[in-house]
């Protein structure tokens, strides 16, 4: 731990081939901060958070994670990924491993914990997401909400400094959204630094310190939730909020 912000992004530009998808993005995430990112489909939300843990490269600008400047160097990428946990819309669990093994395996491979210790820690985090009784099952035997909670437990068990969520409830049946959001609210209450791409505006109101709205690869609105939801500056944000609220 140090005094650097968890994430600092400056003048970030990214292209896929000829298509520019991020334009001069500036963003700082302080330690302990909860940031919600929203915006229409295709506006660059996933690309932005995927650049933070080096799942995507970028052509211009600078990203630092806890003061470490992100490059393509394998040692740097590996170091950043240890600090940054990620949860995806599709849970990305290993189908051939049990729930417990899903959580324990990265602890053994990446954190080099002995097997028994990895299992104990995995169990601790499965208990935190309130599904210890599912530990011996395979992902395919669980509901979507349960699978997503396993994915959260697996990421958080690595004790990252920052957690990134990319539409974690978008693939879930409506009745399962709350159980996943509840786990995320609990994580936030425990002080986890989080950046969450979501259209769950109730979650944003309850948890976010700041909300950003992206459109066409740019951050067009950036405000605390009480301002964001009542007096957004841009017409695009107002139109978006009319649709989702
Ligand atoms: P969002 O998450 O806000 O829906 P994305 O970051 O997924 O937006 O996409 C931003 C833009 O980049 C879109 O125009 C999308 O079509 C494009 N894009 C995303 N991923 C790729 C890719 N791997 N190759 C080419 N274009 C991509
Ligand atoms: Mg996306």
Coordinates of C-alpha atoms and ligand atoms in Angstrom, one line a residue:
X1 CA 0.0 0.0 0.0
X2 CA 1.1 3.5 -0.7
X3 CA -0.3 7.0 -1.1
X4 CA -0.8 6.7 -4.9
X5 CA -4.4 6.6 -6.2
X6 CA -5.6 3.1 -6.9
X7 CA -5.9 3.9 -10.6
X8 CA -4.8 7.0 -12.5
X9 CA -5.6 7.3 -16.2
X10 CA -4.4 10.2 -18.3
X11 CA -5.2 11.1 -21.9
X12 CA -6.1 7.6 -22.7
X13 CA -6.8 6.9 -26.4
X14 CA -7.5 3.5 -27.9
X15 CA -8.2 2.3 -31.4
X16 CA -9.4 -1.1 -32.6
X17 CA -7.7 -1.0 -36.0
X18 CA -8.9 2.2 -37.6
X19 CA -11.8 2.7 -35.1
X20 CA -11.1 5.0 -32.3
X21 CA -13.0 3.9 -29.2
X22 CA -11.5 5.9 -26.4
X23 CA -10.8 9.7 -26.7
X24 CA -8.5 11.4 -24.1
X25 CA -10.0 9.7 -21.1
X26 CA -8.8 11.2 -17.7
X27 CA -9.9 9.3 -14.6
X28 CA -8.6 8.9 -11.1
X29 CA -9.9 6.3 -8.7
X30 CA -8.9 7.0 -5.1
X31 CA -8.3 4.2 -2.6
X32 CA -11.6 3.1 -1.1
X33 CA -13.6 4.9 -3.7
X34 CA -16.6 3.4 -5.4
X35 CA -17.1 4.5 -9.0
X36 CA -20.0 3.6 -11.2
X37 CA -19.6 3.8 -15.0
X38 CA -22.7 3.9 -17.2
X39 CA -23.5 4.8 -20.7
X40 CA -25.1 3.4 -23.9
X41 CA -23.9 0.2 -25.5
X42 CA -20.8 0.7 -27.5
X43 CA -19.7 3.8 -25.7
X44 CA -16.4 2.2 -24.5
X45 CA -17.2 1.2 -20.9
X46 CA -15.8 -2.4 -21.2
X47 CA -12.8 -1.2 -23.2
X48 CA -12.0 1.3 -20.5
X49 CA -12.0 -1.1 -17.6
X50 CA -10.4 -3.8 -19.6
X51 CA -7.4 -1.5 -20.3
X52 CA -6.9 -1.1 -16.5
X53 CA -6.0 -4.7 -16.0
X54 CA -4.2 -5.0 -19.3
X55 CA -6.8 -7.2 -21.0
X56 CA -6.7 -4.6 -23.8
X57 CA -3.7 -2.6 -24.9
X58 CA -3.9 1.1 -25.7
X59 CA -2.0 3.4 -28.1
X60 CA -1.8 6.7 -26.3
X61 CA -1.9 8.0 -22.8
X62 CA -0.9 6.6 -19.5
X63 CA -2.4 4.3 -16.8
X64 CA -0.9 3.7 -13.4
X65 CA -2.2 1.2 -10.9
X66 CA -1.0 2.0 -7.3
X67 CA 1.7 4.1 -8.9
X68 CA 3.0 1.4 -11.2
X69 CA 2.9 2.5 -14.8
X70 CA 1.2 -0.1 -17.0
X71 CA 3.3 -1.3 -20.0
X72 CA 3.1 -4.4 -22.1
X73 CA 6.0 -5.9 -20.2
X74 CA 4.9 -9.4 -18.9
X75 CA 6.2 -8.7 -15.4
X76 CA 4.3 -5.4 -15.2
X77 CA 1.1 -7.0 -16.6
X78 CA 1.3 -9.8 -14.1
X79 CA 1.9 -7.4 -11.2
X80 CA -1.0 -5.2 -12.2
X81 CA -3.3 -8.2 -12.6
X82 CA -2.4 -9.3 -9.0
X83 CA -3.6 -6.0 -7.8
X84 CA -6.8 -5.7 -9.9
X85 CA -9.6 -8.2 -9.7
X86 CA -12.2 -8.5 -12.4
X87 CA -15.8 -9.8 -12.6
X88 CA -17.4 -10.2 -16.0
X89 CA -21.0 -10.3 -17.3
X90 CA -20.5 -14.0 -18.2
X91 CA -19.1 -15.5 -15.1
X92 CA -16.1 -17.2 -16.7
X93 CA -15.9 -20.0 -14.2
X94 CA -14.0 -23.2 -15.0
X95 CA -16.8 -25.7 -15.8
X96 CA -14.8 -28.8 -15.0
X97 CA -13.8 -27.6 -11.5
X98 CA -15.9 -27.5 -8.4
X99 CA -16.9 -24.2 -6.9
X100 CA -14.3 -24.6 -4.2
X101 CA -11.6 -25.5 -6.7
X102 CA -12.6 -22.5 -8.9
X103 CA -11.8 -20.3 -5.9
X104 CA -8.7 -22.2 -4.7
X105 CA -6.9 -22.8 -7.9
X106 CA -5.8 -19.2 -8.5
X107 CA -4.7 -18.9 -4.9
X108 CA -2.4 -21.9 -5.5
X109 CA -1.2 -20.9 -8.9
X110 CA -0.8 -17.2 -8.5
X111 CA -0.5 -16.6 -4.8
X112 CA 1.4 -19.9 -4.3
X113 CA -0.6 -20.9 -1.2
X114 CA -0.3 -24.5 -0.1
X115 CA -3.4 -26.6 -1.0
X116 CA -5.0 -26.7 2.4
X117 CA -4.5 -23.0 3.0
X118 CA -6.0 -22.2 -0.5
X119 CA -9.0 -24.3 0.3
X120 CA -9.5 -22.6 3.7
X121 CA -9.3 -19.2 2.2
X122 CA -11.6 -20.1 -0.7
X123 CA -14.1 -21.4 1.8
X124 CA -13.9 -18.2 3.8
X125 CA -14.8 -16.2 0.8
X126 CA -17.6 -18.5 -0.3
X127 CA -19.0 -18.0 3.1
X128 CA -18.8 -14.3 2.7
X129 CA -20.8 -14.5 -0.5
X130 CA -23.2 -16.7 1.3
X131 CA -22.9 -20.0 -0.6
X132 CA -20.5 -22.2 1.4
X133 CA -23.0 -25.1 0.9
X134 CA -22.4 -25.0 -2.8
X135 CA -18.6 -25.6 -2.5
X136 CA -18.6 -29.2 -3.8
X137 CA -20.9 -28.6 -6.8
X138 CA -19.9 -27.7 -10.4
X139 CA -20.8 -24.3 -11.8
X140 CA -23.3 -25.9 -14.2
X141 CA -25.3 -27.1 -11.2
X142 CA -25.7 -23.5 -9.8
X143 CA -28.1 -20.7 -10.7
X144 CA -26.7 -17.7 -12.5
X145 CA -26.8 -15.6 -9.4
X146 CA -24.9 -18.2 -7.5
X147 CA -22.3 -18.6 -10.2
X148 CA -21.7 -14.8 -10.2
X149 CA -21.2 -14.9 -6.5
X150 CA -18.6 -17.6 -7.0
X151 CA -16.9 -15.4 -9.5
X152 CA -16.9 -12.5 -7.0
X153 CA -15.6 -14.8 -4.2
X154 CA -12.8 -16.1 -6.6
X155 CA -11.7 -12.6 -7.4
X156 CA -11.9 -11.2 -3.9
X157 CA -10.1 -14.2 -2.4
X158 CA -7.0 -12.9 -4.2
X159 CA -7.2 -9.8 -2.0
X160 CA -6.9 -7.3 -4.8
X161 CA -6.5 -3.6 -4.2
X162 CA -9.2 -2.8 -6.8
X163 CA -12.2 -4.7 -8.1
X164 CA -13.5 -4.0 -11.6
X165 CA -17.0 -5.2 -12.5
X166 CA -18.3 -5.3 -16.0
X167 CA -22.1 -5.4 -16.0
X168 CA -22.1 -8.2 -13.4
X169 CA -25.9 -8.5 -13.3
X170 CA -26.7 -8.0 -16.9
X171 CA -26.8 -11.7 -17.8
X172 CA -28.9 -12.6 -14.8
X173 CA -32.6 -13.4 -14.5
X174 CA -34.3 -10.4 -12.7
X175 CA -34.9 -12.4 -9.4
X176 CA -31.1 -13.0 -9.1
X177 CA -29.9 -9.5 -9.5
X178 CA -30.4 -8.5 -5.9
X179 CA -28.4 -11.4 -4.4
X180 CA -25.4 -10.3 -6.4
X181 CA -25.9 -6.6 -5.8
X182 CA -26.2 -7.3 -2.0
X183 CA -22.7 -9.0 -2.1
X184 CA -21.3 -6.0 -3.9
X185 CA -22.9 -3.5 -1.4
X186 CA -21.3 -5.5 1.4
X187 CA -17.9 -5.4 -0.4
X188 CA -18.3 -1.6 -0.7
X189 CA -19.2 -1.3 2.9
X190 CA -16.0 -3.2 3.8
X191 CA -14.0 -0.5 2.0
X192 CA -13.1 -2.2 -1.2
X193 CA -12.0 0.1 -4.1
X194 CA -14.5 -0.6 -6.9
X195 CA -15.2 0.5 -10.4
X196 CA -18.5 -0.9 -11.6
X197 CA -20.0 -0.8 -15.1
X198 CA -23.7 -1.1 -14.5
X199 CA -27.1 0.2 -15.4
X200 CA -28.4 -0.6 -11.9
X201 CA -29.1 2.9 -10.9
X202 CA -30.4 2.0 -7.5
X203 CA -27.0 0.5 -6.8
X204 CA -25.3 3.6 -8.1
X205 CA -27.4 5.8 -5.8
X206 CA -26.7 3.6 -2.8
X207 CA -23.1 2.9 -3.2
X208 CA -21.3 5.2 -5.6
X209 CA -19.1 8.0 -4.5
X210 CA -19.0 9.2 -8.1
X211 CA -20.8 8.3 -11.3
X212 CA -19.4 8.7 -14.8
X213 CA -21.4 8.6 -18.0
X214 CA -19.6 7.6 -21.2
X215 CA -20.7 8.3 -24.7
X216 CA -18.8 7.7 -27.9
X217 CA -15.6 6.9 -26.2
X218 CA -15.6 10.0 -24.0
X219 CA -16.5 10.7 -20.4
X220 CA -19.2 13.3 -20.8
X221 CA -20.5 13.5 -17.2
X222 CA -18.7 13.0 -14.0
X223 CA -20.5 13.8 -10.7
X224 CA -21.5 12.5 -7.3
X225 CA -24.7 10.5 -7.5
X226 CA -26.9 13.2 -5.9
X227 CA -25.8 15.6 -8.7
X228 CA -25.7 13.0 -11.4
X229 CA -29.3 11.9 -10.9
X230 CA -30.9 15.3 -10.2
X231 CA -29.0 17.9 -12.4
X232 CA -26.9 16.2 -15.1
X233 CA -25.3 18.7 -17.3
X234 CA -25.3 17.0 -20.7
X235 CA -28.3 16.3 -22.8
X236 CA -27.0 12.8 -23.6
X237 CA -26.9 12.0 -19.9
X238 CA -30.4 13.3 -19.4
X239 CA -31.7 11.2 -22.3
X240 CA -30.0 8.2 -21.0
X241 CA -31.4 8.6 -17.5
X242 CA -34.9 9.0 -18.9
X243 CA -34.5 5.6 -20.4
X244 CA -33.0 3.7 -17.4
X245 CA -34.8 5.4 -14.5
Ligands
LIG1 P1 -19.5 -0.9 -24.1 O1 -18.9 -1.8 -23.1 O2 -19.8 0.5 -23.6 O3 -20.8 -1.5 -24.7 P2 -17.2 -1.5 -25.7 O4 -16.0 -1.0 -24.9 O5 -17.5 -3.0 -25.7 O6 -18.5 -0.7 -25.3 O7 -17.1 -1.1 -27.2 C1 -16.7 0.2 -27.6 C2 -16.5 0.2 -29.1 O8 -15.4 -0.7 -29.5 C3 -17.7 -0.4 -29.9 O9 -17.8 0.4 -31.1 C4 -17.3 -1.8 -30.2 O10 -18.0 -2.3 -31.3 C5 -15.9 -1.7 -30.4 N1 -15.2 -2.9 -30.0 C6 -15.2 -3.5 -28.8 N2 -14.4 -4.6 -28.7 C7 -13.8 -4.7 -30.0 C8 -12.8 -5.6 -30.6 N3 -12.3 -6.6 -29.9 N4 -12.5 -5.3 -31.8 C9 -13.0 -4.3 -32.5 N5 -13.9 -3.4 -32.1 C10 -14.3 -3.6 -30.8
LIG2 MG1 -19.6 -3.6 -22.3

